[in-house]
Short mmCIF file of C-alpha atoms in Angstrom, two decimals:
data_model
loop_
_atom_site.label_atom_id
_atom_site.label_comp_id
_atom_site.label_asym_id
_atom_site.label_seq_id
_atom_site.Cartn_x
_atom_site.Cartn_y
_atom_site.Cartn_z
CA UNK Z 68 7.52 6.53 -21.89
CA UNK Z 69 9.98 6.16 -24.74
CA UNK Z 70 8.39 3.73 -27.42
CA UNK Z 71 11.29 1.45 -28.91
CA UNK Z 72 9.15 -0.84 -31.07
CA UNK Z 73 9.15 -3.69 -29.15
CA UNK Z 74 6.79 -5.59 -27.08
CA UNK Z 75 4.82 -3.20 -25.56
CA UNK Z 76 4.19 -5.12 -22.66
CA UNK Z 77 7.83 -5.83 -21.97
CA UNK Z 78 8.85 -2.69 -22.81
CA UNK Z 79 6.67 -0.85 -19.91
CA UNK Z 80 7.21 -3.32 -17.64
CA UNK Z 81 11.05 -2.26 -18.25
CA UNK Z 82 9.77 1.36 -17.62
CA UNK Z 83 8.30 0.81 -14.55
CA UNK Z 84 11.13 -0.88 -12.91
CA UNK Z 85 13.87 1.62 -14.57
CA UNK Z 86 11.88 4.30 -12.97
CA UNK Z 87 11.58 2.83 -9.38
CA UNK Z 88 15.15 1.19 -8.99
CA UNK Z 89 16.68 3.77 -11.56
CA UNK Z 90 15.09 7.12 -10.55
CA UNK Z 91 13.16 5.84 -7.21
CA UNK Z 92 9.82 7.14 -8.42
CA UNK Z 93 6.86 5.64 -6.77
CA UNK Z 94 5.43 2.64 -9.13
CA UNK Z 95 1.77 4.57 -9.60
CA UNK Z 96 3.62 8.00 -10.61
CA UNK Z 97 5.35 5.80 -13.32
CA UNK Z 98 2.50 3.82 -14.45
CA UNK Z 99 0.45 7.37 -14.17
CA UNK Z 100 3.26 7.46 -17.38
CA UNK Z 101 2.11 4.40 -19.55
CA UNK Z 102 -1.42 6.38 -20.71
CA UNK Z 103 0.12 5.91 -24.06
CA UNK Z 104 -0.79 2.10 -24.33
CA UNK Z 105 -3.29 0.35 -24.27
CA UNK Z 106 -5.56 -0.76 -20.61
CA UNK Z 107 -4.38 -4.95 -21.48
CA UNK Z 108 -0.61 -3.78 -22.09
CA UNK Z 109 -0.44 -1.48 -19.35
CA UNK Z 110 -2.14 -3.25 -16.53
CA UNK Z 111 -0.08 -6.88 -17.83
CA UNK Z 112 3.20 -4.72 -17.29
CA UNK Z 113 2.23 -3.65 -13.53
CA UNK Z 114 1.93 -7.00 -12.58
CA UNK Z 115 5.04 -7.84 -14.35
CA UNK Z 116 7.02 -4.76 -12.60
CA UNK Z 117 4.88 -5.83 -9.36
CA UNK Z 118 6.41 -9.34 -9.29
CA UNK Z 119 9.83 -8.44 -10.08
CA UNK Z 120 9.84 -5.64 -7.05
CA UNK Z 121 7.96 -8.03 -4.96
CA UNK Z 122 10.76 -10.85 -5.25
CA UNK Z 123 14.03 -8.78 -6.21
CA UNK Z 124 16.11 -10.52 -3.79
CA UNK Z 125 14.97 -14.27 -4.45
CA UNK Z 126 14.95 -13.03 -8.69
CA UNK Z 127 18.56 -11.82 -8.00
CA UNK Z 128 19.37 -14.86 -6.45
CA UNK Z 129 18.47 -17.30 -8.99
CA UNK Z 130 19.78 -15.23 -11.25
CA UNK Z 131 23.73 -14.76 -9.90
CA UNK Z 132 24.76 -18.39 -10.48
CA UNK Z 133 24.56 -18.06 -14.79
CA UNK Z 134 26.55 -14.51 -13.97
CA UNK Z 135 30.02 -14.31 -14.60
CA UNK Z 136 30.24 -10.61 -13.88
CA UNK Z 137 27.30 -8.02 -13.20
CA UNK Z 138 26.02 -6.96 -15.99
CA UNK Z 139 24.67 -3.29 -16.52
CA UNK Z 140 21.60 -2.23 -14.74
CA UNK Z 141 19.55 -1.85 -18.06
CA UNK Z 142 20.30 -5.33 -18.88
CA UNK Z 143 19.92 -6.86 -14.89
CA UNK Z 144 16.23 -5.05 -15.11
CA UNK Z 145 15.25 -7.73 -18.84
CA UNK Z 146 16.94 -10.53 -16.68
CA UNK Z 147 14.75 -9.81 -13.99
CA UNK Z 148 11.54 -9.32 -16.11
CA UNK Z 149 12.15 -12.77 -17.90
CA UNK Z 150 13.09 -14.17 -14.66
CA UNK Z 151 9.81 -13.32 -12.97
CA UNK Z 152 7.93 -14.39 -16.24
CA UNK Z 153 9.57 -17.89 -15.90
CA UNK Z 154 9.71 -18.55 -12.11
CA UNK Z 155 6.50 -16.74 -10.91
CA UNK Z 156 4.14 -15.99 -13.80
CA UNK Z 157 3.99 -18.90 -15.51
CA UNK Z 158 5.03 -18.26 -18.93
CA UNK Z 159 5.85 -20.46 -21.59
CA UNK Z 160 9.53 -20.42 -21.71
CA UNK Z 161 10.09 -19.90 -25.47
CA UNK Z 162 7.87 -16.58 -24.88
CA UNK Z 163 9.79 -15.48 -22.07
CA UNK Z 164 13.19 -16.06 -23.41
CA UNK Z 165 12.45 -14.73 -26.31
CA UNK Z 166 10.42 -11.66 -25.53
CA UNK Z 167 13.48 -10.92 -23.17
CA UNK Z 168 15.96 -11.01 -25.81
CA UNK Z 169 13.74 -8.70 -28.19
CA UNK Z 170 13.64 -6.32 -25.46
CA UNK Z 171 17.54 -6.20 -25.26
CA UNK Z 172 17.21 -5.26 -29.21
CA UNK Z 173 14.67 -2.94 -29.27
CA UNK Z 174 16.44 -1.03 -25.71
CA UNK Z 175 19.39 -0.86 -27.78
CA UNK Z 176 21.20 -3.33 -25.91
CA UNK Z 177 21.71 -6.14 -28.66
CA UNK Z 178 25.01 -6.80 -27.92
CA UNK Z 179 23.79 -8.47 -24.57
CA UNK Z 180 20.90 -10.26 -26.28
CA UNK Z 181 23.37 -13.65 -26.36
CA UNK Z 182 23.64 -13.27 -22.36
CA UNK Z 183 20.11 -12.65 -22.03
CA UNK Z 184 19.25 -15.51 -24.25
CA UNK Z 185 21.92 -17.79 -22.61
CA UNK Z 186 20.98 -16.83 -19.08
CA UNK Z 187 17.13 -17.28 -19.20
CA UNK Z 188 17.37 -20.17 -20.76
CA UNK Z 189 19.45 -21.85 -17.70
CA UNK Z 190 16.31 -20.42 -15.72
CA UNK Z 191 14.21 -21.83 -17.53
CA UNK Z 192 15.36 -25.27 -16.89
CA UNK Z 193 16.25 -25.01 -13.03
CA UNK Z 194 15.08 -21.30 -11.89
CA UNK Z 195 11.30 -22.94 -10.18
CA UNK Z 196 13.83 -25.33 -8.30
CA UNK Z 197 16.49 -22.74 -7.41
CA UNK Z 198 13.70 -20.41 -6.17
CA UNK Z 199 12.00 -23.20 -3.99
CA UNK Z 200 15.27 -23.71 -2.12
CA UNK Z 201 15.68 -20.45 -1.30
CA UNK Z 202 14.60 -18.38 2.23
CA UNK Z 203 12.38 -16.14 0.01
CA UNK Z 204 11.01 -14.31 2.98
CA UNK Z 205 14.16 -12.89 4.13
CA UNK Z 206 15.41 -12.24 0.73
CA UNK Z 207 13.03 -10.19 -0.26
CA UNK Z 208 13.31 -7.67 2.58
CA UNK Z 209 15.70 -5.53 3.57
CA UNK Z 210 17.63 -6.43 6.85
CA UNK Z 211 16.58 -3.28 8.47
CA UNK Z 212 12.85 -4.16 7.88
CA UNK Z 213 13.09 -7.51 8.84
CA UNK Z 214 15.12 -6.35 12.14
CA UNK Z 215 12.17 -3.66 12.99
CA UNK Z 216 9.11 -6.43 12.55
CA UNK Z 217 10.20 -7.92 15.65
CA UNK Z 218 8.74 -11.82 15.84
CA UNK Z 219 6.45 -11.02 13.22
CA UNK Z 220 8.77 -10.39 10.54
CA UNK Z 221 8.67 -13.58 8.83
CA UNK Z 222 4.97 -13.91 8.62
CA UNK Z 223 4.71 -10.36 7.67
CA UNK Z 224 7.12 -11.12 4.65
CA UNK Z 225 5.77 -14.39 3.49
CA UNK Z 226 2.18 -12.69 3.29
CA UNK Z 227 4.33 -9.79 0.84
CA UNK Z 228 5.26 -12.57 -1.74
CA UNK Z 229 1.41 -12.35 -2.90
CA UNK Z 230 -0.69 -9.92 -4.50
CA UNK Z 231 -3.62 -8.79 -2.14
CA UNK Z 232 -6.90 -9.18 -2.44
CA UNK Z 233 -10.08 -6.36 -3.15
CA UNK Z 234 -11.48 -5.30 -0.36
CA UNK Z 235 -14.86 -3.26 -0.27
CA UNK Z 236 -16.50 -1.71 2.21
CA UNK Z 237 -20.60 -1.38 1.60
CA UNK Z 238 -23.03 1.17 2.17
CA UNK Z 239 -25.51 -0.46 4.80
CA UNK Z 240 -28.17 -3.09 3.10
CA UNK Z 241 -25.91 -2.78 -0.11
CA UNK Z 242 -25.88 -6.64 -1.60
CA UNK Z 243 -22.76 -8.24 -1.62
CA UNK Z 244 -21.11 -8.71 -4.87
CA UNK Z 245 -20.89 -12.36 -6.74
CA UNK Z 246 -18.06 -13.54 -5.27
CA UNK Z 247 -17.09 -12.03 -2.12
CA UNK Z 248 -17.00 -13.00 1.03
CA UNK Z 249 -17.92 -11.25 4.14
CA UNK Z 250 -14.79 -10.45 6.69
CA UNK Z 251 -15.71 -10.60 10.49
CA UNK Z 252 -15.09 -7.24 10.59
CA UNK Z 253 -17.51 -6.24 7.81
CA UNK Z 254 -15.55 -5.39 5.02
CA UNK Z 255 -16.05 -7.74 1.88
CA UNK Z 256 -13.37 -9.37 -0.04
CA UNK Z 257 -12.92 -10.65 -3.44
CA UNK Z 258 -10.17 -12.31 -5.59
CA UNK Z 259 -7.10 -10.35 -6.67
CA UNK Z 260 -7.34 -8.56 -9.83
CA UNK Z 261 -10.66 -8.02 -9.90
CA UNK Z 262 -11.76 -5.09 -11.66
CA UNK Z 263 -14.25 -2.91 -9.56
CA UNK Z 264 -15.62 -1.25 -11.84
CA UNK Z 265 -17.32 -4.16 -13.21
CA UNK Z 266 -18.91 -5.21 -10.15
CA UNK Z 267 -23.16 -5.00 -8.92
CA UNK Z 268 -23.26 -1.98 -6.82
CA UNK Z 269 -20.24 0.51 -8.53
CA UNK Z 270 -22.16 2.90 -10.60
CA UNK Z 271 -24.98 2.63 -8.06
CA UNK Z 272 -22.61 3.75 -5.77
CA UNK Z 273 -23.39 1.57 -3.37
CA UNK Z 274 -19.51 0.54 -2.32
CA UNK Z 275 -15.94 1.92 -2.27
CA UNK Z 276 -12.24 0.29 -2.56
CA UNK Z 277 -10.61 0.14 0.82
CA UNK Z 278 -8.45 -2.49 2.70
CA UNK Z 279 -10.23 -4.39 5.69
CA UNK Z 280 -7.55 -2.94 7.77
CA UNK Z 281 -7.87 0.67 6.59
CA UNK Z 282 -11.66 0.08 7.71
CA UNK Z 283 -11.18 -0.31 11.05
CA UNK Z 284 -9.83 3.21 12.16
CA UNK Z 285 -13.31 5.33 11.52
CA UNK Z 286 -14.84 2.89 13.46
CA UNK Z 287 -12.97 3.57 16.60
CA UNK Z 288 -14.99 7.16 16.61
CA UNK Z 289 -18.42 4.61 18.07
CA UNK Z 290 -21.73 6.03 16.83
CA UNK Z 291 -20.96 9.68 14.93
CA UNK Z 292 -24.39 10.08 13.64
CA UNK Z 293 -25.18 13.69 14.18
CA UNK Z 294 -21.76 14.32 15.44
CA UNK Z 295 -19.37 16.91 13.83
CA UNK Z 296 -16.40 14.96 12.29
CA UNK Z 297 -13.14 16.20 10.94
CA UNK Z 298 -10.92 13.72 8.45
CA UNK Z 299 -7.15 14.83 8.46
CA UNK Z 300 -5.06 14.69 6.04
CA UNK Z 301 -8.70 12.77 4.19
CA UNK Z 302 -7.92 11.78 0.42
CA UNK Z 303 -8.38 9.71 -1.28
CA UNK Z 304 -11.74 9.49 0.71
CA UNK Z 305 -12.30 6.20 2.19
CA UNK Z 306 -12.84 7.12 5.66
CA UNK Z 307 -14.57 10.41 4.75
CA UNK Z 308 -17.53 8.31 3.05
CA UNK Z 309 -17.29 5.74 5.99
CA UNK Z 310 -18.16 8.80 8.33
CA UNK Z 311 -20.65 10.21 5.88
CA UNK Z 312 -21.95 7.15 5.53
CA UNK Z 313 -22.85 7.13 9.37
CA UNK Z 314 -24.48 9.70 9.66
CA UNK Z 315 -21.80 12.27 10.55
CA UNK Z 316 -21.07 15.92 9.47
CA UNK Z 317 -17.79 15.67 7.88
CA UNK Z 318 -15.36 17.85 7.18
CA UNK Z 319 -12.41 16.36 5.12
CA UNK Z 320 -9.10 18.56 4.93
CA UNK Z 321 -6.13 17.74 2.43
CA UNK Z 322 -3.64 19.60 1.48
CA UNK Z 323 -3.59 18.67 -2.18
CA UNK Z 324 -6.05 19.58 -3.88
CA UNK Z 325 -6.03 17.78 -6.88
CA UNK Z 326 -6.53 14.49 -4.59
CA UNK Z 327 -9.36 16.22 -2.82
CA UNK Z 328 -10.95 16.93 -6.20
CA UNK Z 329 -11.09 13.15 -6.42
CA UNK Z 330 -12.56 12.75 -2.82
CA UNK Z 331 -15.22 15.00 -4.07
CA UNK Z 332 -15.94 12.39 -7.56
CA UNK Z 333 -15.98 9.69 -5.27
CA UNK Z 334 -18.31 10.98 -2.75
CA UNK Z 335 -20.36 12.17 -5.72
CA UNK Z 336 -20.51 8.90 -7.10
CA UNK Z 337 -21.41 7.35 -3.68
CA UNK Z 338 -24.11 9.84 -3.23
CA UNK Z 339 -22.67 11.53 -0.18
CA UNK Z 340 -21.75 14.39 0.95
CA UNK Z 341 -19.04 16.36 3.41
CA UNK Z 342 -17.49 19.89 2.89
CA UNK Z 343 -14.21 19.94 1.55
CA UNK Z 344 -10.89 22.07 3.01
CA UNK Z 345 -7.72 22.58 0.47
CA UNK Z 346 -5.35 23.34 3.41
CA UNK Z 347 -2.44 22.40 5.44
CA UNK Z 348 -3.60 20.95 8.81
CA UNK Z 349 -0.83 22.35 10.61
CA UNK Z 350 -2.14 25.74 9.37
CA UNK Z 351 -5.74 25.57 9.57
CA UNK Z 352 -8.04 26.09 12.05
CA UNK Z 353 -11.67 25.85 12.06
CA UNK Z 354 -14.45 28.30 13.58
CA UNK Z 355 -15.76 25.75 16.42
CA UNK Z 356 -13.73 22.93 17.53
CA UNK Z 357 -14.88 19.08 16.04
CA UNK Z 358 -16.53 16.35 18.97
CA UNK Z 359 -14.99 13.91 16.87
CA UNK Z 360 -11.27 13.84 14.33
CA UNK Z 361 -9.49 11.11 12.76
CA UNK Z 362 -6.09 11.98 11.74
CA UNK Z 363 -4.91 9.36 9.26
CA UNK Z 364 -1.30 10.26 9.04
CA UNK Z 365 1.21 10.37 6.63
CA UNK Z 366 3.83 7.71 7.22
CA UNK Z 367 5.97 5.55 5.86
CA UNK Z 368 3.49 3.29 4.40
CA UNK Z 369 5.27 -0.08 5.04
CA UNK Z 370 2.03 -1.73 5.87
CA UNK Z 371 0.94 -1.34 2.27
CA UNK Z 372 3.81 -3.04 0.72
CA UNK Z 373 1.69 -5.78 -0.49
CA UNK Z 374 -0.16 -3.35 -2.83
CA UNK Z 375 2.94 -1.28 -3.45
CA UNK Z 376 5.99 -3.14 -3.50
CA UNK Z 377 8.28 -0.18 -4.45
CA UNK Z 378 8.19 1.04 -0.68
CA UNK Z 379 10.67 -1.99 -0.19
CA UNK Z 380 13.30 -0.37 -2.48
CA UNK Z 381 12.10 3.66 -2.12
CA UNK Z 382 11.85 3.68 2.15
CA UNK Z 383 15.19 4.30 4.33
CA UNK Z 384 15.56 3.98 8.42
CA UNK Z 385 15.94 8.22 7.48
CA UNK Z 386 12.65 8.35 6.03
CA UNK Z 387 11.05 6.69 9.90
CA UNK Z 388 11.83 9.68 11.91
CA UNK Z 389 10.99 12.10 9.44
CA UNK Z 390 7.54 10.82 9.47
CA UNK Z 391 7.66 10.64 13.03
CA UNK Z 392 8.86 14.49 13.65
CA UNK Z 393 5.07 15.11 11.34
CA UNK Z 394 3.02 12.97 12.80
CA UNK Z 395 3.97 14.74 16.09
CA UNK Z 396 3.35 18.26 14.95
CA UNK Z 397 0.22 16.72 13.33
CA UNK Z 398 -1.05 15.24 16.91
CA UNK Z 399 -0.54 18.90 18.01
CA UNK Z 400 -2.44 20.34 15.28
CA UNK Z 401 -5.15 17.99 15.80
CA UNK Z 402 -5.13 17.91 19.84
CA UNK Z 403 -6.03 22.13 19.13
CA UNK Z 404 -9.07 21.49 16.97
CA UNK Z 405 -10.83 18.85 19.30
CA UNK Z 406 -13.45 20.06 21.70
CA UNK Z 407 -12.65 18.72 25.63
CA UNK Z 408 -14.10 15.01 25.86
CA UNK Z 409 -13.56 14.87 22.20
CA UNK Z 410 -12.32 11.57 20.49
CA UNK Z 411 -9.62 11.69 18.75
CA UNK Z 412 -8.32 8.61 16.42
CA UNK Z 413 -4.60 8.88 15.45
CA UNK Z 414 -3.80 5.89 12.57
CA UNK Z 415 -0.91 5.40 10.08
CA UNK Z 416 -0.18 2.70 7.47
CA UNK Z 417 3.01 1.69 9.29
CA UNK Z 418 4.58 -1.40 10.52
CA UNK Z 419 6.86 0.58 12.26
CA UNK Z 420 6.99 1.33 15.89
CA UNK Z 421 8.15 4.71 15.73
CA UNK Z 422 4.83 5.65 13.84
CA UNK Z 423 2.65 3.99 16.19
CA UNK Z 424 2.64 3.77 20.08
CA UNK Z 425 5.64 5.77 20.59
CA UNK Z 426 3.87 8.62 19.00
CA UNK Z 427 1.23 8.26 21.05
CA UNK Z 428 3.09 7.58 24.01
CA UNK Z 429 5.10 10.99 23.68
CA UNK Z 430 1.55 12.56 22.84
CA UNK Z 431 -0.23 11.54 25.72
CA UNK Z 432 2.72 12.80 28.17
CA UNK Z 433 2.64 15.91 25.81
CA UNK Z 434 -1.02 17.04 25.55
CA UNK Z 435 -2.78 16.15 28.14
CA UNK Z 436 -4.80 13.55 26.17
CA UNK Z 437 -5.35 9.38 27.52
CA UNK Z 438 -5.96 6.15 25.52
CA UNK Z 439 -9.54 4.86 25.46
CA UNK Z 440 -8.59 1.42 24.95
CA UNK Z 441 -9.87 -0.61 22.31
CA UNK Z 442 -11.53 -3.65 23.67
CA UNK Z 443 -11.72 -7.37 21.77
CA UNK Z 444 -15.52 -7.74 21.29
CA UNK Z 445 -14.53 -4.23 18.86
CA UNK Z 446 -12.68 -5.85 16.41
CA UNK Z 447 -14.74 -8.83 15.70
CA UNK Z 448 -12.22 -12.05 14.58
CA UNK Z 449 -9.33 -10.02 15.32
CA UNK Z 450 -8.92 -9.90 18.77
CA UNK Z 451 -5.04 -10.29 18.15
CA UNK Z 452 -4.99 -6.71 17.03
CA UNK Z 453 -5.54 -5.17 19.83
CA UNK Z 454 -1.92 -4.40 22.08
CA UNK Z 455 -1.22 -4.44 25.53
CA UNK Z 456 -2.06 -0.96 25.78
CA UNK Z 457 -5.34 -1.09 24.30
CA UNK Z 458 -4.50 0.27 20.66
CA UNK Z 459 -4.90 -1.43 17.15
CA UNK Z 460 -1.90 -2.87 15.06
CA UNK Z 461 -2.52 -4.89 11.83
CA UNK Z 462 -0.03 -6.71 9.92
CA UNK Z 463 -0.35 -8.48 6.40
CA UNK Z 464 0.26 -12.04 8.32
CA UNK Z 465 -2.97 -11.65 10.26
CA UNK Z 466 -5.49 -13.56 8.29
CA UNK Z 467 -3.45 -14.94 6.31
CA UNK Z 468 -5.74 -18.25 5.47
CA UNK Z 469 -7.87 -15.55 4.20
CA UNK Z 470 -5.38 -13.72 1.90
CA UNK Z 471 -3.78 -11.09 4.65
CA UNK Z 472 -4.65 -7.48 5.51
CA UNK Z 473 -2.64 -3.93 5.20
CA UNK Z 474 -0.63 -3.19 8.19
CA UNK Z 475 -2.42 -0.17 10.39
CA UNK Z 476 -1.26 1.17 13.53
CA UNK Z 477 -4.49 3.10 15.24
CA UNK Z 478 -5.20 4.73 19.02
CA UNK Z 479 -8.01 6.01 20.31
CA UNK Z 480 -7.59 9.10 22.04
CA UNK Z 481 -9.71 11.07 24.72
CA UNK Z 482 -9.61 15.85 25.02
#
C-alpha cells in the first residue's frame, strides 16, 4: 500500500476499494496488502471498503444530485468513503467531512478537496433521508443478478445490505460460547464482528469458523464413521474437520498448496487428523476408490456476497458458464473415484442455477449416477431448502429474523 500521510484508516479503506473497482482484485488479496498498519486501522478500513461495495448503487445515488459532472474515479472512491461514513456508519459529520477532504490532500487530489468538502456536507444534511427513499435492494445489484434470483431476488438482496453473522460449528459436547445461540441445524451463531479468536473453546480447539449453510453439505454423507472419505477441492478445511470429526478417514485434496498448508494448522489446532493431497482433482487418482466424496466446487461464489461484497462488482454472466464447463469435468473426475453404491455430495456456493441442478441434471443423464433425495426431517428448521427434486438450495433471505445464511446449492448423489 502506498503510505501518503494521511489518515490511515481512510487511506486503506481508499486502497481497498481502488483495488477492487480499479484493478478488480478480490477484497481479501487487497487487504492481504494492508500488513503494514496496524490490526484497529486495518480491520476499521474493511468495514469501511465493505459498506461502500455493499451499497455502491444506493451511495452513488445519493451522491449524483450535489454532482454537476462526474468527477474522476480517485475522487468518486473519497465521496463514496465519506458517504458510507455519514449514511451507514454513523459518524459524526465534522469527522467524516473532514477526514474525506484530508484524504483528497494527502492522495494528491487537493484541488478537489472544495467538491469533496461541498458535496459531503449536502450529505450530511439530507443523505440518511435520500437513502431511505431509495429501492436499495435493487440498486445495489446488478440487473443480471437480480434477473437470475428468480422470486427470491429481493429478499436475497435486502439480506446483502448487512454484514453476516459468526457462525461456528462445535466439536460434539464442546460448550457453547457466551453469546451464541444454537441454529436448528446445529451450527452456533454469534454477533457480527466478533473476533474468534477470543472466544471459550478456540485454542482448545474445540470449534471452527464456518457458515450454517456451508455446514449442511458433509452432512448429506449420513453416518461416515469408519467410512473412507474424500474432500475435493477441501481448503480451507471446514468440511474436512466436519468429516474427521465423525469419525471418518479423510482424505482432503487441493490443488494449492499453500491453502492446504493451512487446512493442515487448522486441523492441528482442532486436534484432528486426515492425509493431505497437493493435486489437481482432474488429474489425480487414488489407489482404491472412496465409499464416500464431497466435491465442494469451485463456483462463482454469489452466495457469499454477504461476506464478500466485491463478487457484486468482480463476477460477469461470462464467469457462470465457465464455472459450469469445471464443475462438469469435476463431476467426471469425481464420478471415477467413487466405489459403486458410493455417495457422492456435489455443493457450490452459488445462487446461480447453472451451478446447481442443471449440473446435476446433465450429470445424472451423463454418468449413470441418481439423486438420493434429501428429505425435510434432514434439515431441521429449514425444510424450505429442500427443492422439488430433492436437493438443497440456501439463500441469504432464509432466516432472515435470525441474521440470514450463505447461499449453497448441494445434491446428493448415488455410484
Amino acid at each position: 500500500m502506498t503510505k501518503t500521510g494521511g489518515d490511515p484508516t481512510r487511506d486503506a479503506a481508499f486502497a481497498l476499494l481502488s483495488a477492487v473497482l480499479d484493478r478488480r482484485a478480490p477484497l481479501d488479496a487487497a487487504l492481504a496488502g494492508l500488513a503494514d498498519i496496524a490490526p484497529r486501522d486495518r480491520a476499521a478500513a474493511h468495514r469501511i471498503a465493505a459498506a461502500v461495495l455493499r451499497r455502491l448503487g444506493s451511495l452513488d445515488a445519493i451522491l449524483e444530485p450535489h454532482l454537476r459532472r462526474a468527477p474522476p474515479a480517485p475522487v468518486r472512491h473519497i465521496l463514496r468513503i465519506g458517504a458510507a461514513q455519514l449514511a451507514l456508519l454513523g459518524a459524526p459529520a465534522h469527522a467524516a467531512v473532514s477526514t474525506a477532504v484530508g484524504l483528497a490532500h494527502a492522495r494528491g487530489l487537493g484541488k478537489f478537496a472544495g467538491l469533496v468538502n461541498a458535496v459531503l456536507r449536502k450529505v450530511s444534511a439530507d443523505g440518511a433521508a435520500a437513502l431511505e427513499a431509495l429501492d436499495s435492494p435493487r440498486l445495489d445489484t446488478p440487473a443480471w443478478l437480480w434477473a437470475s434470483w428468480g422470486a427470491a431476488a429481493r429478499a436475497i438482496a435486502t439480506t446483502h445490505q448487512g454484514e453476516a453473522p459468526l457462525d461456528l460449528t462445535l466439536k460434539d459436547g464442546a460448550a457453547v460460547p457466551e453469546g451464541g445461540e444454537r441454529l436448528p441445524t446445529g451450527s452456533v451463531r454469534l454477533p457480527a464482528g466478533t473476533d474468534v479468536t477470543q472466544l471459550y473453546g478456540y485454542a482448545a480447539g474445540t470449534l471452527w469458523v464456518q457458515d450454517a449453510a456451508a455446514a449442511l453439505p458433509a452432512r448429506l454423507l449420513g453416518d461416515v464413521a469408519g467410512r473412507r472419505v474424500l474432500d475435493l477441492c477441501a481448503a480451507p478445511g471446514g468440511k474436512t474437520a466436519q468429516l474427521a470429526a465423525a469419525g471418518a478417514a479423510v482424505t482432503a485434496l487441493d490443488r494449492d498448496a499453500r491453502r492446504l498448508a493451512r487446512l493442515r494448522e487448522n486441523l492441528d489446532r482442532l486436534g484432528l487428523a486426515a492425509e493431505t493431497v497437493a493435486a489437481d482433482a482432474l488429474d489425480w487418482r487414488p489407489a482404491q476408490r472412496f465409499d464416500a466424496i464431497l466435491l465442494d466446487a469451485p463456483c462463482s461464489a454469489t452466495g457469499t456476497i454477504r461476506r464478500h461484497p466485491e463478487i457484486l462488482h468482480l463476477r460477469r454472466p461470462r464467469d457462470i458458464e465457465t464455472c459450469a464447463a469445471l464443475q462438469d469435468r469435476l463431476l467426471d473426475a469425481a464420478a471415477a473415484m467413487l466405489a459403486p453404491g458410493g455417495t457422492l455430495v456435489y455443493a457450490v456456493c452459488s445462487l446461480q442455477p447453472e451451478e446447481g441442478a442443471r449440473r446435476i441434471e446433465a450429470a445424472c443423464g451423463r454418468l449413470g449416477l441418481r439423486r438420493a433425495p434429501l428429505g425435510a426431517a434432514e434439515l431441521p428448521g429449514l425444510a424450505e431448502a429442500v427443492t422439488p427434486a430433492g436437493d438443497l438450495a440456501t439463500h441469504p433471505g432464509m432466516w432472515a429474523e435470525r441474521g440470514g445464511m450463505d447461499g449453497f446449492f448441494a445434491a446428493r448423489l448415488q455410484g
